[in-house]
XYZ file of C-alpha atoms in Angstrom:
754
model
C -107.015 45.505 -16.075
C -103.839 46.808 -17.659
C -103.243 50.519 -17.789
C -100.551 53.163 -18.339
C -98.369 54.908 -15.812
C -95.916 57.803 -16.220
C -93.181 58.355 -13.699
C -90.088 60.469 -13.379
C -86.669 58.953 -12.903
C -86.081 58.927 -9.152
C -82.751 57.134 -9.385
C -81.472 59.190 -12.329
C -80.523 56.198 -14.449
C -82.604 57.055 -17.522
C -81.555 60.691 -17.215
C -77.967 59.607 -17.888
C -79.097 57.946 -21.100
C -80.759 61.173 -22.184
C -77.766 63.288 -21.190
C -75.324 61.008 -23.018
C -77.368 61.173 -26.224
C -77.701 64.962 -25.973
C -73.958 65.516 -25.477
C -73.173 63.126 -28.354
C -75.487 65.017 -30.715
C -73.515 68.192 -29.964
C -69.959 66.874 -29.805
C -69.893 64.715 -32.951
C -71.077 67.372 -35.489
C -69.067 70.089 -33.720
C -65.910 68.018 -34.090
C -66.555 67.521 -37.808
C -67.159 71.204 -38.554
C -65.090 73.046 -35.918
C -61.990 70.916 -35.525
C -59.063 72.984 -36.876
C -57.940 71.721 -40.223
C -54.520 70.343 -40.774
C -52.155 73.175 -40.016
C -49.435 71.375 -41.898
C -51.406 71.726 -45.161
C -51.683 75.497 -44.678
C -48.016 75.704 -43.771
C -47.091 73.729 -46.888
C -49.237 76.025 -49.034
C -47.590 79.117 -47.588
C -44.203 77.515 -48.037
C -44.923 76.898 -51.730
C -45.896 80.564 -52.131
C -42.854 81.924 -50.291
C -40.635 82.270 -53.376
C -43.124 84.528 -55.166
C -45.265 86.085 -52.424
C -42.727 86.191 -49.611
C -42.558 90.018 -49.590
C -46.330 90.568 -49.762
C -47.953 92.186 -46.745
C -50.779 89.667 -46.587
C -48.264 86.802 -46.623
C -46.311 88.200 -43.688
C -49.514 88.871 -41.740
C -50.742 85.341 -42.419
C -47.497 83.874 -41.085
C -47.689 85.991 -37.945
C -51.346 85.094 -37.424
C -50.714 81.374 -37.781
C -47.851 81.582 -35.271
C -49.564 83.820 -32.688
C -53.182 82.702 -32.903
C -54.464 80.602 -29.977
C -57.949 80.128 -31.427
C -57.170 76.663 -32.890
C -55.768 75.588 -29.530
C -58.880 76.787 -27.695
C -61.131 74.989 -30.190
C -59.223 71.761 -29.734
C -59.349 72.091 -25.938
C -63.117 72.710 -25.934
C -63.808 69.791 -28.258
C -61.576 67.454 -26.274
C -63.382 68.492 -23.081
C -66.703 67.701 -24.756
C -65.443 64.272 -25.791
C -64.208 63.622 -22.258
C -67.680 64.412 -20.864
C -69.298 62.206 -23.497
C -67.012 59.254 -22.767
C -67.525 59.670 -19.011
C -71.296 59.588 -19.406
C -71.082 56.598 -21.727
C -68.936 54.739 -19.184
C -71.360 55.590 -16.365
C -74.319 54.367 -18.427
C -72.541 51.115 -19.210
C -72.093 50.432 -15.477
C -75.751 50.985 -14.603
C -77.747 47.824 -13.798
C -80.619 47.092 -16.051
C -83.645 47.845 -13.952
C -86.183 46.279 -16.221
C -85.358 42.844 -17.600
C -87.590 40.412 -19.393
C -88.573 37.643 -16.968
C -88.242 34.110 -18.382
C -88.697 31.202 -15.920
C -87.294 28.717 -18.407
C -84.005 30.659 -18.474
C -83.905 30.761 -14.683
C -84.250 26.965 -14.540
C -81.929 26.593 -17.544
C -84.504 24.712 -19.575
C -85.759 24.972 -23.102
C -89.175 26.481 -23.708
C -91.966 23.911 -23.697
C -90.304 21.461 -21.247
C -92.567 18.940 -19.554
C -93.604 18.984 -15.870
C -91.347 16.055 -15.109
C -88.327 17.792 -16.577
C -89.168 20.964 -14.647
C -89.428 19.097 -11.322
C -86.187 17.211 -11.955
C -84.261 20.383 -12.876
C -85.680 22.272 -9.903
C -84.591 19.499 -7.551
C -81.028 19.602 -8.887
C -80.702 23.398 -8.753
C -82.404 23.814 -5.394
C -79.977 21.381 -3.797
C -77.131 23.363 -5.293
C -78.341 26.854 -4.298
C -80.127 26.080 -1.001
C -79.051 28.541 1.708
C -78.598 25.771 4.283
C -75.973 24.208 2.040
C -74.076 27.440 1.389
C -75.927 28.495 -1.734
C -77.189 31.917 -2.899
C -80.458 32.831 -1.189
C -81.517 35.275 -3.942
C -80.909 32.666 -6.594
C -82.863 30.112 -4.579
C -85.849 32.500 -4.387
C -85.736 32.983 -8.166
C -85.725 29.210 -8.672
C -88.711 28.788 -6.366
C -90.660 31.518 -8.168
C -89.872 30.046 -11.567
C -90.847 26.542 -10.382
C -94.189 27.752 -9.039
C -94.844 29.737 -12.228
C -94.281 26.703 -14.466
C -95.944 24.030 -12.315
C -99.102 26.095 -11.665
C -101.274 25.815 -14.747
C -102.810 29.306 -14.366
C -99.440 31.017 -13.818
C -97.960 29.140 -16.755
C -100.807 30.227 -19.057
C -100.440 33.858 -17.882
C -96.761 33.837 -18.647
C -97.263 32.342 -22.109
C -100.035 34.852 -22.951
C -98.864 38.058 -21.211
C -95.194 37.409 -20.461
C -95.889 37.658 -16.725
C -96.940 34.849 -14.327
C -99.285 37.268 -12.506
C -101.183 38.191 -15.678
C -101.370 41.547 -17.552
C -99.468 44.344 -15.860
C -99.445 48.148 -16.006
C -97.402 49.710 -18.863
C -94.862 52.062 -17.346
C -93.222 54.947 -19.238
C -90.206 56.577 -17.688
C -89.388 60.246 -18.311
C -85.635 60.818 -18.610
C -85.640 63.749 -16.182
C -84.814 63.631 -12.514
C -87.727 63.898 -10.119
C -86.389 67.053 -8.415
C -87.286 69.098 -11.516
C -91.011 68.667 -10.834
C -90.656 68.836 -7.112
C -92.830 71.555 -5.610
C -89.891 73.000 -3.696
C -87.992 73.742 -6.924
C -90.939 74.948 -9.005
C -90.005 78.658 -8.849
C -86.403 77.973 -9.837
C -87.433 75.820 -12.807
C -89.979 78.420 -13.900
C -87.332 81.154 -13.696
C -84.917 79.163 -15.878
C -87.605 78.452 -18.475
C -88.678 82.085 -18.555
C -85.085 83.307 -18.881
C -84.318 80.851 -21.713
C -87.480 81.194 -23.804
C -88.651 84.720 -22.997
C -85.345 86.614 -22.758
C -82.385 84.848 -24.365
C -84.185 83.394 -27.403
C -85.988 86.643 -28.400
C -82.788 88.646 -27.957
C -80.772 86.269 -30.174
C -83.437 86.145 -32.896
C -83.971 89.904 -32.752
C -80.252 90.630 -33.006
C -79.913 88.332 -35.998
C -82.946 89.842 -37.709
C -81.878 93.435 -37.050
C -78.441 92.703 -38.493
C -79.793 90.844 -41.521
C -82.146 93.654 -42.580
C -79.291 96.185 -42.401
C -77.106 94.299 -44.889
C -77.553 93.309 -48.501
C -76.797 89.889 -49.945
C -73.164 90.945 -50.496
C -72.824 91.983 -46.836
C -72.912 95.691 -47.672
C -74.951 98.051 -45.529
C -78.239 99.042 -47.155
C -77.550 102.669 -46.210
C -74.233 102.482 -48.053
C -75.935 101.175 -51.202
C -78.459 104.021 -51.059
C -75.618 106.504 -50.594
C -73.824 105.167 -53.680
C -77.083 105.249 -55.650
C -77.619 108.906 -54.756
C -74.153 110.090 -55.770
C -73.946 107.934 -58.921
C -77.217 109.448 -60.129
C -76.203 112.937 -59.027
C -72.768 112.746 -60.710
C -72.992 110.624 -63.898
C -69.434 111.594 -64.864
C -67.361 110.862 -61.782
C -63.629 111.523 -61.825
C -61.164 109.722 -59.602
C -61.069 112.354 -56.845
C -64.842 112.392 -56.553
C -64.946 108.597 -56.580
C -62.471 108.399 -53.685
C -64.675 110.756 -51.682
C -67.822 108.727 -52.389
C -66.068 105.451 -51.561
C -64.722 106.637 -48.216
C -68.132 108.059 -47.253
C -69.484 104.502 -46.886
C -71.183 103.778 -43.574
C -68.877 100.786 -43.053
C -66.273 103.314 -41.854
C -68.689 105.052 -39.443
C -68.397 103.762 -35.842
C -72.115 104.443 -35.322
C -73.021 101.932 -38.044
C -70.114 99.504 -37.780
C -68.548 98.520 -34.484
C -65.345 97.419 -36.227
C -64.581 101.031 -37.182
C -62.701 102.919 -34.483
C -62.228 106.628 -33.797
C -59.080 107.047 -31.695
C -58.170 110.045 -29.517
C -54.869 110.313 -31.401
C -56.714 110.924 -34.686
C -56.957 114.643 -33.889
C -53.147 114.799 -34.054
C -52.143 112.203 -36.649
C -54.835 112.794 -39.280
C -54.123 116.568 -39.694
C -50.422 115.778 -39.955
C -51.094 113.298 -42.782
C -53.350 115.836 -44.501
C -50.473 118.339 -44.567
C -48.168 115.718 -46.079
C -50.697 114.699 -48.733
C -51.584 118.216 -49.822
C -54.882 119.065 -51.520
C -57.535 116.459 -50.649
C -60.650 118.696 -50.535
C -60.630 119.093 -46.756
C -62.683 122.297 -46.862
C -65.565 120.673 -48.739
C -68.691 121.134 -46.638
C -70.926 118.668 -48.505
C -72.138 115.897 -46.184
C -71.087 113.178 -45.555
C -67.684 114.094 -47.054
C -67.065 116.566 -44.230
C -67.767 114.066 -41.440
C -64.744 112.975 -39.355
C -65.054 109.271 -40.213
C -65.211 110.013 -43.959
C -62.244 112.381 -43.798
C -60.185 109.836 -41.856
C -61.011 107.009 -44.294
C -60.121 109.251 -47.250
C -56.775 110.151 -45.706
C -55.999 106.484 -44.976
C -56.843 105.485 -48.540
C -54.711 108.228 -50.090
C -51.737 107.430 -47.835
C -52.043 103.791 -48.906
C -52.000 104.770 -52.589
C -48.999 107.029 -51.962
C -47.198 104.245 -50.034
C -46.516 106.543 -47.092
C -45.177 105.366 -43.766
C -47.668 105.758 -40.896
C -47.770 104.900 -37.184
C -48.939 101.548 -35.847
C -52.411 102.769 -34.822
C -52.987 104.434 -38.172
C -51.652 101.369 -39.987
C -54.155 99.123 -38.204
C -57.051 101.388 -39.187
C -55.646 101.629 -42.707
C -55.712 97.832 -43.099
C -59.342 97.789 -41.999
C -60.267 100.377 -44.642
C -58.319 98.620 -47.394
C -59.999 95.268 -46.715
C -63.429 96.845 -47.211
C -62.618 98.782 -50.386
C -62.795 96.009 -53.078
C -66.285 94.880 -52.006
C -67.495 98.496 -51.794
C -66.149 99.276 -55.273
C -67.949 96.208 -56.626
C -71.134 97.555 -55.040
C -70.627 100.926 -56.766
C -70.267 99.078 -60.098
C -73.479 97.145 -59.399
C -75.290 100.385 -58.610
C -74.010 101.934 -61.845
C -75.263 98.922 -63.818
C -78.685 99.172 -62.173
C -78.955 102.854 -63.055
C -77.892 102.086 -66.627
C -80.568 99.400 -66.998
C -83.219 101.685 -65.503
C -82.258 104.498 -67.873
C -82.351 102.120 -70.852
C -85.709 100.556 -69.994
C -87.632 103.557 -68.646
C -85.994 106.538 -70.262
C -85.751 110.003 -68.778
C -83.092 108.956 -66.257
C -79.429 109.855 -66.394
C -77.231 106.808 -66.764
C -73.681 106.874 -65.387
C -71.002 107.383 -67.988
C -68.727 104.535 -68.963
C -65.747 106.444 -67.557
C -67.341 106.460 -64.073
C -67.699 102.679 -63.991
C -64.222 102.153 -65.432
C -62.775 104.488 -62.797
C -64.199 102.137 -60.148
C -62.376 99.239 -61.787
C -59.140 101.216 -61.982
C -59.445 102.267 -58.348
C -59.831 98.609 -57.349
C -56.522 97.865 -59.085
C -54.903 100.828 -57.385
C -56.115 99.770 -53.931
C -54.873 96.201 -54.295
C -51.467 97.255 -55.628
C -51.082 100.383 -53.498
C -50.332 102.661 -56.470
C -51.615 105.966 -57.713
C -53.286 106.204 -61.107
C -50.414 107.881 -62.941
C -47.708 105.567 -61.603
C -45.928 103.001 -63.740
C -47.241 99.397 -63.553
C -43.615 98.295 -63.182
C -43.804 99.463 -59.553
C -45.972 96.401 -58.844
C -42.785 94.336 -58.996
C -40.488 93.956 -55.974
C -37.318 96.075 -55.619
C -38.599 98.633 -58.169
C -38.493 102.240 -57.023
C -39.180 105.543 -58.742
C -35.467 106.202 -59.384
C -35.111 102.845 -61.161
C -37.667 103.676 -63.841
C -35.180 105.864 -65.694
C -33.276 102.731 -66.700
C -36.441 101.263 -68.218
C -37.825 104.263 -70.130
C -34.528 105.178 -71.745
C -34.318 105.524 -75.522
C -32.505 102.231 -75.792
C -35.168 100.035 -74.166
C -38.420 102.050 -73.936
C -39.959 99.645 -71.410
C -43.081 101.174 -69.906
C -45.315 98.173 -69.276
C -45.029 94.645 -67.934
C -45.538 93.315 -71.458
C -42.603 95.331 -72.711
C -40.441 93.884 -69.957
C -41.427 90.322 -70.843
C -40.808 90.815 -74.555
C -37.154 91.794 -74.014
C -34.385 89.314 -74.580
C -32.926 87.927 -71.411
C -29.563 89.548 -72.017
C -31.135 92.964 -72.650
C -33.412 92.565 -69.659
C -30.484 91.712 -67.403
C -28.485 94.641 -68.727
C -31.400 97.019 -68.174
C -31.958 95.765 -64.607
C -28.285 95.920 -63.702
C -29.146 97.895 -60.563
C -30.489 94.606 -59.113
C -28.321 91.910 -57.638
C -28.532 88.358 -58.915
C -30.842 87.204 -56.133
C -33.167 90.177 -56.502
C -33.187 89.768 -60.279
C -34.276 86.118 -59.951
C -37.023 87.179 -57.565
C -38.268 89.808 -60.036
C -38.382 87.209 -62.816
C -40.263 84.753 -60.560
C -42.848 87.391 -59.654
C -43.200 88.598 -63.233
C -43.582 85.013 -64.434
C -46.447 84.433 -61.986
C -48.484 87.334 -63.419
C -51.428 86.282 -65.596
C -51.639 86.585 -69.350
C -55.186 86.139 -70.688
C -55.929 84.935 -74.200
C -59.376 86.201 -75.210
C -61.385 84.736 -78.104
C -64.828 85.989 -79.093
C -67.662 84.504 -81.095
C -70.660 86.576 -82.206
C -74.026 84.944 -82.906
C -77.782 85.104 -82.397
C -78.854 82.023 -80.471
C -82.228 80.337 -80.983
C -82.496 81.729 -84.497
C -82.552 79.996 -87.866
C -79.648 82.055 -89.155
C -77.411 82.567 -86.137
C -74.932 84.677 -88.112
C -77.525 87.154 -89.356
C -78.018 89.977 -86.854
C -81.311 91.782 -87.256
C -82.600 94.917 -85.573
C -83.778 94.271 -82.018
C -82.503 90.681 -81.846
C -80.688 89.383 -78.766
C -76.998 89.110 -79.631
C -74.788 86.673 -77.722
C -71.045 87.163 -77.610
C -69.332 84.030 -76.311
C -65.943 84.952 -74.870
C -63.439 82.186 -74.142
C -60.809 83.222 -71.614
C -57.642 81.163 -71.264
C -55.271 82.059 -68.450
C -51.567 81.550 -68.896
C -48.555 82.580 -66.900
C -46.121 85.131 -68.188
C -43.365 82.610 -67.561
C -44.692 80.754 -70.624
C -44.052 83.900 -72.625
C -40.445 83.861 -71.394
C -40.058 80.328 -72.733
C -41.522 81.315 -76.082
C -39.106 84.183 -76.381
C -36.153 81.966 -75.520
C -37.186 79.058 -77.764
C -38.207 81.102 -80.798
C -35.442 81.258 -83.445
C -34.416 84.748 -84.549
C -36.029 85.872 -87.788
C -34.187 87.352 -90.738
C -35.713 90.744 -90.067
C -34.348 90.727 -86.508
C -30.877 89.687 -87.593
C -30.800 92.436 -90.224
C -32.001 94.905 -87.650
C -29.264 93.868 -85.243
C -26.669 94.375 -87.942
C -28.017 97.858 -88.507
C -28.026 98.551 -84.753
C -31.799 99.006 -84.538
C -33.035 95.624 -83.290
C -35.381 97.028 -80.678
C -37.517 98.976 -83.074
C -38.011 96.173 -85.606
C -38.485 93.256 -83.199
C -42.040 91.950 -83.011
C -43.208 91.728 -79.406
C -45.241 88.891 -78.019
C -48.032 91.176 -76.851
C -48.445 92.876 -80.199
C -50.694 91.405 -82.858
C -48.556 88.947 -84.774
C -50.786 89.257 -87.814
C -49.688 92.763 -88.738
C -47.262 91.527 -91.370
C -49.827 89.036 -92.578
C -52.410 91.804 -92.846
C -50.080 93.893 -95.007
C -49.382 90.909 -97.224
C -53.080 90.167 -97.425
C -53.833 93.729 -98.460
C -51.203 93.614 -101.188
C -52.571 90.288 -102.413
C -56.075 91.716 -102.463
C -54.915 94.625 -104.591
C -53.261 92.252 -107.046
C -56.339 90.088 -107.208
C -58.611 93.009 -107.883
C -56.324 94.085 -110.712
C -56.346 90.617 -112.256
C -60.098 90.067 -112.072
C -62.741 92.492 -110.823
C -65.031 91.331 -108.065
C -68.719 91.793 -108.574
C -70.832 93.912 -106.265
C -72.772 90.950 -104.916
C -69.570 89.135 -103.981
C -68.260 92.205 -102.175
C -71.516 92.513 -100.202
C -71.423 88.829 -99.262
C -67.834 89.034 -98.059
C -68.624 92.143 -96.073
C -71.645 90.526 -94.427
C -69.656 87.430 -93.494
C -66.911 89.479 -91.934
C -69.337 91.703 -90.002
C -71.703 89.056 -88.704
C -69.464 86.267 -87.573
C -65.981 87.632 -87.018
C -64.490 90.054 -84.526
C -61.875 92.523 -85.711
C -58.401 91.212 -85.137
C -58.902 87.792 -86.784
C -56.467 86.445 -89.315
C -57.005 88.362 -92.537
C -54.349 86.379 -94.370
C -56.497 83.250 -94.182
C -59.431 85.169 -95.652
C -57.310 86.462 -98.531
C -56.084 82.951 -99.241
C -59.666 81.710 -99.324
C -60.535 84.492 -101.771
C -57.666 83.411 -104.027
C -58.936 79.848 -103.989
C -62.477 80.986 -104.734
C -61.340 83.133 -107.650
C -59.192 80.343 -109.066
C -62.085 77.910 -108.734
C -64.443 80.334 -110.424
C -61.960 80.829 -113.238
C -61.655 77.086 -113.790
C -65.419 76.689 -113.704
C -65.873 79.418 -116.302
C -63.308 77.738 -118.566
C -65.094 74.431 -118.254
C -68.407 76.061 -118.983
C -67.020 77.664 -122.136
C -65.609 74.304 -123.271
C -68.933 72.522 -122.738
C -71.241 74.923 -124.512
C -71.997 72.404 -127.292
C -73.197 69.635 -124.892
C -76.549 70.593 -123.240
C -77.034 67.146 -121.671
C -73.752 67.473 -119.795
C -74.786 70.916 -118.642
C -78.048 69.476 -117.290
C -76.171 66.733 -115.441
C -73.788 69.273 -113.942
C -76.683 71.470 -112.843
C -78.349 68.450 -111.183
C -75.108 67.570 -109.411
C -74.678 71.162 -108.231
C -78.227 71.252 -106.901
C -77.663 67.961 -105.059
C -74.432 69.212 -103.517
C -76.137 72.462 -102.479
C -78.900 70.500 -100.758
C -76.321 68.346 -98.988
C -74.387 71.436 -97.876
C -77.545 73.060 -96.535
C -78.452 69.882 -94.648
C -74.929 69.666 -93.252
C -75.049 73.301 -92.114
C -78.392 72.686 -90.414
C -76.978 69.689 -88.582
C -73.943 71.671 -87.440
C -76.152 74.513 -86.220
C -78.383 72.044 -84.393
C -75.403 70.393 -82.712
C -73.988 73.775 -81.732
C -77.352 74.784 -80.271
C -77.601 71.562 -78.260
C -74.068 72.010 -76.974
C -74.789 75.573 -75.876
C -77.952 74.438 -74.075
C -76.071 71.661 -72.301
C -73.285 74.075 -71.392
C -75.779 76.504 -69.877
C -77.454 73.723 -67.907
C -74.105 72.582 -66.530
C -73.221 76.159 -65.615
C -76.466 76.460 -63.647
C -75.907 73.196 -61.797
C -72.177 73.513 -61.148
C -70.884 75.592 -58.273
C -67.341 76.622 -59.047
C -64.914 77.746 -56.410
C -63.933 81.407 -56.353
C -60.415 80.451 -55.297
C -58.369 81.001 -58.457
C -54.795 82.293 -57.981
C -53.403 84.501 -55.193
C -52.602 88.028 -56.296
C -49.111 89.428 -55.874
C -49.694 92.646 -53.923
C -46.963 94.211 -51.855
C -49.201 96.481 -49.744
C -52.655 94.856 -49.591
C -53.325 93.424 -46.096
C -55.466 90.447 -47.148
C -55.020 87.545 -49.547
C -56.779 88.478 -52.776
C -57.805 86.140 -55.585
C -57.509 86.965 -59.294
C -60.895 88.143 -60.548
C -61.821 89.945 -63.765
C -64.489 92.174 -65.240
C -65.714 91.377 -68.742
C -68.143 93.610 -70.612
C -68.980 95.183 -73.984
C -69.010 98.957 -74.356
C -69.520 101.639 -76.941
C -66.478 103.782 -76.289
C -67.573 106.411 -78.772
C -70.882 107.012 -76.970
C -69.349 106.255 -73.539
C -72.087 103.767 -72.684
C -72.307 100.152 -71.577
C -73.668 97.706 -74.136
C -73.664 94.671 -71.820
C -73.481 94.717 -68.054
C -70.038 93.871 -66.566
C -69.699 90.204 -65.718
C -67.525 89.657 -62.625
C -65.582 86.527 -63.591
C -64.512 84.951 -60.298
C -63.804 81.376 -61.473
C -61.069 81.835 -64.092
C -58.493 79.299 -62.988
C -57.452 77.893 -66.358
C -60.219 78.332 -68.938
C -63.617 79.968 -68.648
C -66.385 80.580 -71.167
C -68.597 83.613 -70.600
C -71.704 84.650 -72.535
C -72.427 88.364 -72.867
C -75.897 89.213 -74.160
C -77.286 92.521 -75.362
C -80.094 93.691 -77.674
C -79.016 94.714 -81.157
C -79.633 98.359 -82.118
C -83.064 99.141 -83.506
C -81.594 100.866 -86.572
C -79.743 99.050 -89.312
C -76.127 99.836 -90.069
C -72.571 99.142 -88.951
C -71.605 99.542 -85.307
C -68.205 99.483 -83.645
C -68.143 98.102 -80.094
C -65.355 96.902 -77.789
C -65.035 93.741 -75.721
C -63.134 94.819 -72.603
C -61.419 92.637 -70.021
C -60.202 94.358 -66.862
C -58.470 92.946 -63.832
C -59.654 93.935 -60.389
C -56.181 93.387 -58.931
C -53.400 94.132 -61.455
C -52.548 97.357 -63.242
C -51.560 97.290 -66.907
C -53.084 93.904 -67.817
C -56.383 95.141 -69.284
C -57.370 94.094 -72.802
C -59.642 95.776 -75.343
C -60.778 93.902 -78.434
C -62.846 95.609 -81.172
C -66.201 94.096 -82.102
C -67.826 94.965 -85.418
C -71.562 94.589 -85.745
C -73.628 94.847 -88.918
C -77.350 95.046 -88.224
C -79.853 94.099 -90.948
C -83.561 94.654 -91.194
C -85.733 92.143 -89.373
C -87.684 89.699 -91.494
C -91.325 90.605 -92.022
C -93.803 88.296 -90.334
C -95.789 86.128 -92.752
C -99.551 86.627 -92.465
C -100.419 83.484 -94.434
C -97.929 80.719 -93.778
C -97.677 78.142 -96.619
C -98.497 75.273 -94.313
C -101.979 76.738 -93.769
C -102.730 77.147 -97.471
C -105.023 74.222 -98.364
C -105.879 73.841 -102.085
C -109.548 73.986 -103.049
C -109.405 70.487 -104.595
C -108.270 69.025 -101.274
C -111.102 70.803 -99.459
C -113.637 69.419 -101.969
C -112.216 65.914 -101.568
C -112.440 66.171 -97.768
C -116.043 67.390 -97.994
C -116.878 64.555 -100.382
C -115.347 61.994 -98.000
C -117.326 63.433 -95.099
C -120.584 63.310 -97.061
C -119.892 59.746 -98.190
C -119.259 58.721 -94.627
C -122.544 60.274 -93.507
C -124.484 58.504 -96.275
C -122.902 55.142 -95.409
C -123.797 55.533 -91.754
C -127.420 56.345 -92.659
C -127.655 53.247 -94.874
C -126.278 51.073 -92.086
C -128.886 52.414 -89.695
C -131.689 51.630 -92.165
C -130.412 48.052 -92.583
C -130.336 47.597 -88.844
C -133.918 48.802 -88.594
């Protein structure tokens, strides 16, 4: 009777199959994920950035790292070694003889299946004469021929082969285990047990425990939980945090403590170099005894941060530690902002808690800019450019040019700009223009509405207001082109003749609608003199402007629309006076007006519905899409790591110094980005003045503030009895009558059936 049998691989053949498969499962995925990417692509990218970012610290460090690093070479060597082992095992497996082959006597005799006995005997006679050992044939082959002949000529053997695939009948099923027999040998039992115990009872628990211990110490943003709690404590303790206090809180993070972070280092030379730097810096609150500000690691980190902001020269050891601190600062500042937002939400929802002031959160954003650019708060943003030093600023802030910002520098004519920067050579001047042209210029457009409401432009008390902000990134080099291509206006030419062109020239960064606003105001005054506007019209215009539009829109277009409306109303009144004697015509006109009003209402509803569907689809796409956070590299002369352009966008009440919407960290603004900011409308009716604020986390002097006017109305009262539930009494009587008639008819039918 057939059975089953398990046996280990004594010869080691099947073990090679297992080993080859195991090595292949490791080598193939490892090659796909770990093989160093094309170094030429990275070199080409760095080469394309050389003209603008060639002087940046991170660029120079990246070049040195790519030239000195041997990690890619080691990875390639390890992967190639793995492939060599895999190919060797595959070659060895291919040379192994197949130990188990399917036995087919017809194939041995070179006959087709189902051949007759006569054909079998004839073929056996021919082959046996050929392979007989006495005639110089192969003895092994002759034995196979004899066995096949006996299997096919014997009726019982032939039936066994046809039924079971074996001339001897059913055989034992054998399963081979792809492990060599010495593993289960009694002599090696202690060694195998030791290896198993070491692998599964020591190494595996240690690896899992290390991973778990590390994971519970860090937040999702890879910030130590203790650091987050520290920030929470000081943000709640000091709602109004100035820049000095913020620097102390930032450098007290446990990321800089060697006991919590092994990357942080306390050197023996710190006792000499740190006090020397403290004397050069001056007053940095060294005598403050409040923990953890008085701890050595916190004091050292604070000194390194302040020397970075002051652009001081330090030794090599201090410079290495300074780079480590600077790399950690942007993420830690983002964590402080997150903590401030959490405290603000808790204070708003629960009450009784002290929320951080708006100035504290904005100081974090400013400090992030300062860290990336290596500048102190009071320094000029022009020092972000290459070849600009403190002594050169006197050429810029002179009475003739009055250039204090990057925008002022861009708005100058090329001839004036070259004359002002005459202290630069031609090559350095071209480099300054290339760097300045790579800086971002953000165009910000806002749209105010209440989504999922019948009247999206009507803001009621307590409703959820959505401000859709469209950000479009441009390069300042485009502003250069606009300045060069724009023809000079008559005002500028007159100003040049008078010798005062700089004061009268309209700059690109200023609102170009100032002249239009003045003209619109004068037109409005004239219009009000010609024909008075009723009180209802004034209220309607005011509501439209407050509910849908942000301050800073084109007022000239609104004034033109008012002129058209007034002219249309005047013509309509004249027509009405001329048609007083024809009542039928008046009725027809009233019908036409009612029809057009219905059509306009239907058209508005369709537009609102389409806008709502588009917003829903946009939100769904935003949830599904995963955008890359790689936007544009930041030009930073002193930051040790490549930084991408990111922005903070939020709404604030600058009068009350509070956040209206939580800051949105926009990390995907490459060309155009649409961001929705939501906040609850105030519970009291009235007019409110907010600000939509865009701040860079990397550049100084590129922040934008746009006013946002909000007019809150009373919420609509809920209807107790909706019209659709009001059923007239006649309809109820008719329904009752129909029910009674139906009952009577059913009773009559039952009687007939009986």
